[in-house]
Amino acid sequence: GENVEQHPSTLSVQEGDSAVIKCTYSDSASNYFPWYKQELGKGPQLIIDIRSNVGEKKDQRIAVTLNKTAKHFSLHITETQPEDSAVYFCAAPFNFGNEKLTFGTGTRLTIIP
Amino acid sequence: DAGVIQSPRHEVTEMGQEVTLRCKPISGHNSLFWYRQTMMRGLELLIYFNNNVPIDDSGMPEDRFSAKMPNASFSTLKIQPSEPRDSAVYFCASSLGVPSGSSYEQYFGPGTRLTVT
């Protein structure tokens, strides 16, 4: 099955600056890469995802990039705001064609006012 | 849409007691997932169903855990007997799902925080 590694485990950035979280995966056949945001006391919320037929996807201040050759994908948050403080998880399919997802270990992002 | 609904939100029970967690998926979604989240092990998939049929239960820790999905709008996760090490947050998620297996967006419920004393 897929192995997903996520870095860093914690990240603190000044409000207004950018934050980048990176994940690597092992299965070159993987074709779907979602990112989840989990606020304290809540369930993970899907914030953006990318499929392997594109290299980048944007949604307002959030973007995800995918490098299939290097087998890594990254979450970019620009103009960070206090409400961006949360734990972020990346994920990839357990194996090709499978609905199961393998999740990264999470990144705790803190935005410093 | 109300999203995925889970109950109860909090459960405190004594070791040895039976615990039943409940989940209502998003209407029209064909796949349902049960996860467990702990600090030590992160987010683990316990079992998932497609069209009410269990597809993969390889994550179920042991025979004390069982899950059912009697219809498209309801699922339960039961622990009997419960142990302190079962203390965790249990999430239910649902997705559109396809029979052949393909990754679709999963939407999580708010979770049930279980404490076994």
CSV table of C-alpha atoms in Angstrom, one decimal:
chain,number,residue,atom,x,y,z
A,1,GLY,CA,0.0,0.0,0.0
A,2,GLU,CA,0.8,3.7,-0.3
A,3,ASN,CA,3.3,5.3,2.1
A,4,VAL,CA,2.8,9.1,2.7
A,5,GLU,CA,5.3,11.3,4.5
A,6,GLN,CA,4.4,14.8,5.5
A,7,HIS,CA,6.7,17.7,6.6
A,8,PRO,CA,7.0,19.7,8.7
A,9,SER,CA,5.1,18.4,11.7
A,10,THR,CA,4.8,22.0,13.1
A,11,LEU,CA,5.0,25.3,11.3
A,12,SER,CA,4.6,28.8,12.6
A,13,VAL,CA,4.3,31.8,10.3
A,14,GLN,CA,3.7,35.5,10.7
A,15,GLU,CA,0.2,36.6,9.7
A,16,GLY,CA,0.3,37.7,6.0
A,17,ASP,CA,3.2,35.4,5.1
A,18,SER,CA,3.0,32.2,3.1
A,19,ALA,CA,3.0,28.7,4.4
A,20,VAL,CA,4.1,25.6,2.5
A,21,ILE,CA,3.5,21.9,3.6
A,22,LYS,CA,5.0,19.1,1.6
A,23,CYS,CA,4.1,15.4,1.2
A,24,THR,CA,5.8,12.6,-0.6
A,25,TYR,CA,4.2,9.4,-1.7
A,26,SER,CA,5.6,6.0,-2.8
A,27,ASP,CA,3.2,4.6,-5.4
A,28,SER,CA,3.8,6.1,-8.8
A,29,ALA,CA,0.3,4.9,-9.9
A,30,SER,CA,-1.4,7.2,-7.3
A,31,ASN,CA,-3.7,9.6,-9.0
A,32,TYR,CA,-5.6,11.6,-6.4
A,33,PHE,CA,-4.2,13.8,-3.7
A,34,PRO,CA,-6.5,15.6,-1.2
A,35,TRP,CA,-5.7,18.0,1.6
A,36,TYR,CA,-7.7,18.3,4.8
A,37,LYS,CA,-7.9,20.9,7.4
A,38,GLN,CA,-8.8,20.0,11.0
A,39,GLU,CA,-9.7,22.6,13.5
A,40,LEU,CA,-9.8,21.8,17.2
A,41,GLY,CA,-12.7,19.6,18.2
A,42,LYS,CA,-13.8,19.2,14.6
A,43,GLY,CA,-13.6,16.6,11.9
A,44,PRO,CA,-11.1,16.9,9.0
A,45,GLN,CA,-12.5,19.2,6.2
A,46,LEU,CA,-11.5,18.7,2.6
A,47,ILE,CA,-10.1,22.0,1.4
A,48,ILE,CA,-8.5,21.2,-1.9
A,49,ASP,CA,-7.5,18.2,-4.0
A,50,ILE,CA,-5.6,17.5,-7.2
A,51,ARG,CA,-5.6,14.7,-9.7
A,52,SER,CA,-2.6,13.4,-11.6
A,53,ASN,CA,-3.6,14.9,-14.9
A,54,VAL,CA,-2.8,18.5,-13.7
A,55,GLY,CA,0.2,20.0,-12.1
A,56,GLU,CA,-1.4,22.8,-10.1
A,57,LYS,CA,-4.7,23.8,-8.7
A,58,LYS,CA,-5.7,27.0,-7.0
A,59,ASP,CA,-8.7,28.1,-4.9
A,60,GLN,CA,-8.3,31.7,-3.7
A,61,ARG,CA,-5.4,31.7,-1.2
A,62,ILE,CA,-4.9,28.0,-1.3
A,63,ALA,CA,-3.0,26.1,-4.0
A,64,VAL,CA,-1.7,22.6,-4.4
A,65,THR,CA,1.1,21.6,-6.7
A,66,LEU,CA,2.0,18.1,-7.9
A,67,ASN,CA,5.3,16.7,-9.1
A,68,LYS,CA,4.7,13.2,-10.4
A,69,THR,CA,8.3,12.6,-11.3
A,70,ALA,CA,9.5,13.4,-7.8
A,71,LYS,CA,6.4,11.9,-6.2
A,72,HIS,CA,5.6,14.8,-4.1
A,73,PHE,CA,2.8,17.3,-3.7
A,74,SER,CA,2.6,20.5,-1.7
A,75,LEU,CA,0.0,22.8,-0.1
A,76,HIS,CA,0.6,26.5,-0.4
A,77,ILE,CA,-1.3,29.1,1.7
A,78,THR,CA,-0.7,32.7,0.8
A,79,GLU,CA,-1.6,35.8,2.8
A,80,THR,CA,-2.1,33.7,5.9
A,81,GLN,CA,-4.8,34.7,8.4
A,82,PRO,CA,-5.4,33.6,12.1
A,83,GLU,CA,-8.2,31.4,11.0
A,84,ASP,CA,-5.7,29.3,9.0
A,85,SER,CA,-4.4,28.0,12.3
A,86,ALA,CA,-5.2,24.3,12.3
A,87,VAL,CA,-3.8,20.8,11.6
A,88,TYR,CA,-3.4,20.0,7.9
A,89,PHE,CA,-3.3,16.5,6.5
A,90,CYS,CA,-2.4,15.3,3.1
A,91,ALA,CA,-3.5,11.9,1.7
A,92,ALA,CA,-3.1,9.6,-1.2
A,93,PRO,CA,-5.0,6.4,-2.4
A,94,PHE,CA,-3.9,3.3,-0.5
A,95,ASN,CA,-3.3,1.8,-3.9
A,96,PHE,CA,-4.4,2.5,-7.4
A,97,GLY,CA,-8.1,2.3,-7.9
A,98,ASN,CA,-8.8,2.0,-4.2
A,99,GLU,CA,-11.1,4.2,-2.3
A,100,LYS,CA,-9.0,3.8,0.8
A,101,LEU,CA,-6.8,6.8,1.6
A,102,THR,CA,-3.5,6.8,3.4
A,103,PHE,CA,-3.1,10.0,5.5
A,104,GLY,CA,0.1,11.9,6.4
A,105,THR,CA,0.9,12.5,10.0
A,106,GLY,CA,-0.3,16.1,10.0
A,107,THR,CA,1.2,19.5,10.2
A,108,ARG,CA,0.1,21.9,13.0
A,109,LEU,CA,0.1,25.3,11.5
A,110,THR,CA,0.1,28.3,13.8
A,111,ILE,CA,-0.4,31.8,12.4
A,112,ILE,CA,1.3,34.5,14.6
A,113,PRO,CA,-0.7,37.7,14.7
B,1,ASP,CA,-27.1,19.4,3.1
B,2,ALA,CA,-26.6,18.6,6.8
B,3,GLY,CA,-23.3,16.8,6.1
B,4,VAL,CA,-22.3,13.6,7.9
B,5,ILE,CA,-24.0,13.2,11.2
B,6,GLN,CA,-22.5,11.3,14.1
B,7,SER,CA,-23.9,10.5,17.6
B,8,PRO,CA,-23.2,10.7,20.3
B,9,ARG,CA,-20.6,13.5,20.2
B,10,HIS,CA,-19.1,12.4,23.5
B,11,GLU,CA,-19.2,9.1,25.3
B,12,VAL,CA,-17.7,8.1,28.6
B,13,THR,CA,-18.0,4.5,29.7
B,14,GLU,CA,-16.4,2.0,32.0
B,15,MET,CA,-14.1,-0.7,30.9
B,16,GLY,CA,-16.1,-3.8,29.9
B,17,GLN,CA,-19.2,-1.9,28.7
B,18,GLU,CA,-20.6,-2.0,25.2
B,19,VAL,CA,-20.3,1.1,23.2
B,20,THR,CA,-22.2,1.9,20.0
B,21,LEU,CA,-21.4,4.8,17.7
B,22,ARG,CA,-23.7,5.9,15.0
B,23,CYS,CA,-23.4,7.6,11.7
B,24,LYS,CA,-25.7,9.0,9.0
B,25,PRO,CA,-23.8,9.6,5.7
B,26,ILE,CA,-24.6,12.4,3.2
B,27,SER,CA,-27.6,11.5,1.2
B,28,GLY,CA,-26.7,10.0,-2.2
B,29,HIS,CA,-23.2,8.9,-1.1
B,30,ASN,CA,-22.5,5.2,-1.7
B,31,SER,CA,-19.4,4.7,0.4
B,32,LEU,CA,-19.0,5.1,4.2
B,33,PHE,CA,-15.7,5.0,6.2
B,34,TRP,CA,-15.0,4.6,9.9
B,35,TYR,CA,-11.7,6.1,11.2
B,36,ARG,CA,-10.1,6.3,14.5
B,37,GLN,CA,-7.8,9.2,15.5
B,38,THR,CA,-5.3,9.2,18.4
B,39,MET,CA,-2.2,11.2,19.1
B,40,MET,CA,0.0,8.1,18.8
B,41,ARG,CA,-1.3,6.5,15.7
B,42,GLY,CA,-2.9,9.5,13.8
B,43,LEU,CA,-5.9,8.9,11.6
B,44,GLU,CA,-6.5,5.2,10.9
B,45,LEU,CA,-9.1,3.6,8.7
B,46,LEU,CA,-11.0,0.9,10.5
B,47,ILE,CA,-13.5,-0.3,7.8
B,48,TYR,CA,-15.3,1.0,4.8
B,49,PHE,CA,-18.5,0.0,3.0
B,50,ASN,CA,-19.7,0.5,-0.5
B,51,ASN,CA,-23.4,0.2,-1.3
B,52,ASN,CA,-23.9,-1.1,2.3
B,53,VAL,CA,-21.4,-4.0,1.8
B,54,PRO,CA,-18.2,-4.1,3.8
B,55,ILE,CA,-15.3,-3.9,1.4
B,56,ASP,CA,-12.2,-3.7,3.6
B,57,ASP,CA,-12.2,-4.3,7.3
B,58,SER,CA,-8.4,-4.9,7.6
B,59,GLY,CA,-8.1,-1.9,9.9
B,60,MET,CA,-10.5,-3.3,12.6
B,61,PRO,CA,-8.2,-3.8,15.6
B,62,GLU,CA,-9.7,-7.0,16.9
B,63,ASP,CA,-12.9,-9.0,17.3
B,64,ARG,CA,-14.2,-6.6,19.9
B,65,PHE,CA,-14.9,-4.2,17.1
B,66,SER,CA,-17.8,-4.7,14.7
B,67,ALA,CA,-19.5,-2.5,12.2
B,68,LYS,CA,-22.8,-2.7,10.3
B,69,MET,CA,-24.5,-0.8,7.6
B,70,PRO,CA,-28.2,-2.0,7.5
B,71,ASN,CA,-29.2,0.6,4.9
B,72,ALA,CA,-27.8,3.5,2.9
B,73,SER,CA,-28.5,6.1,5.5
B,74,PHE,CA,-27.2,4.5,8.7
B,75,SER,CA,-24.1,2.7,10.1
B,76,THR,CA,-22.9,1.6,13.5
B,77,LEU,CA,-19.6,0.9,15.0
B,78,LYS,CA,-19.7,-1.3,18.1
B,79,ILE,CA,-17.1,-2.1,20.7
B,80,GLN,CA,-17.8,-4.9,23.1
B,81,PRO,CA,-16.2,-5.1,25.6
B,82,SER,CA,-14.6,-1.7,25.6
B,83,GLU,CA,-11.1,-1.2,27.0
B,84,PRO,CA,-9.2,2.0,28.1
B,85,ARG,CA,-7.0,1.7,25.0
B,86,ASP,CA,-10.0,2.2,22.8
B,87,SER,CA,-10.2,5.8,24.0
B,88,ALA,CA,-10.0,8.0,20.9
B,89,VAL,CA,-12.0,10.1,18.5
B,90,TYR,CA,-13.9,8.1,16.0
B,91,PHE,CA,-14.9,9.7,12.7
B,92,CYS,CA,-17.3,8.6,10.1
B,93,ALA,CA,-16.9,9.8,6.5
B,94,SER,CA,-18.8,9.3,3.3
B,95,SER,CA,-18.1,9.7,-0.4
B,96,LEU,CA,-19.9,9.2,-3.7
B,97,GLY,CA,-17.9,6.0,-4.3
B,98,VAL,CA,-17.9,3.8,-7.3
B,99,PRO,CA,-18.2,0.0,-7.4
B,100,SER,CA,-14.9,-0.4,-9.3
B,101,GLY,CA,-13.0,1.6,-6.7
B,102,SER,CA,-11.8,5.0,-7.4
B,103,SER,CA,-10.8,7.8,-5.1
B,104,TYR,CA,-13.6,10.3,-4.5
B,105,GLU,CA,-13.8,13.2,-2.1
B,106,GLN,CA,-14.4,12.0,1.5
B,107,TYR,CA,-16.5,14.2,3.8
B,108,PHE,CA,-16.0,13.7,7.5
B,109,GLY,CA,-18.5,14.0,10.4
B,110,PRO,CA,-17.7,15.9,13.6
B,111,GLY,CA,-16.6,12.7,15.4
B,112,THR,CA,-17.4,10.9,18.6
B,113,ARG,CA,-14.9,11.4,21.5
B,114,LEU,CA,-14.8,8.1,23.4
B,115,THR,CA,-13.3,7.8,26.8
B,116,VAL,CA,-13.1,4.4,28.5
B,117,THR,CA,-12.2,4.5,32.1
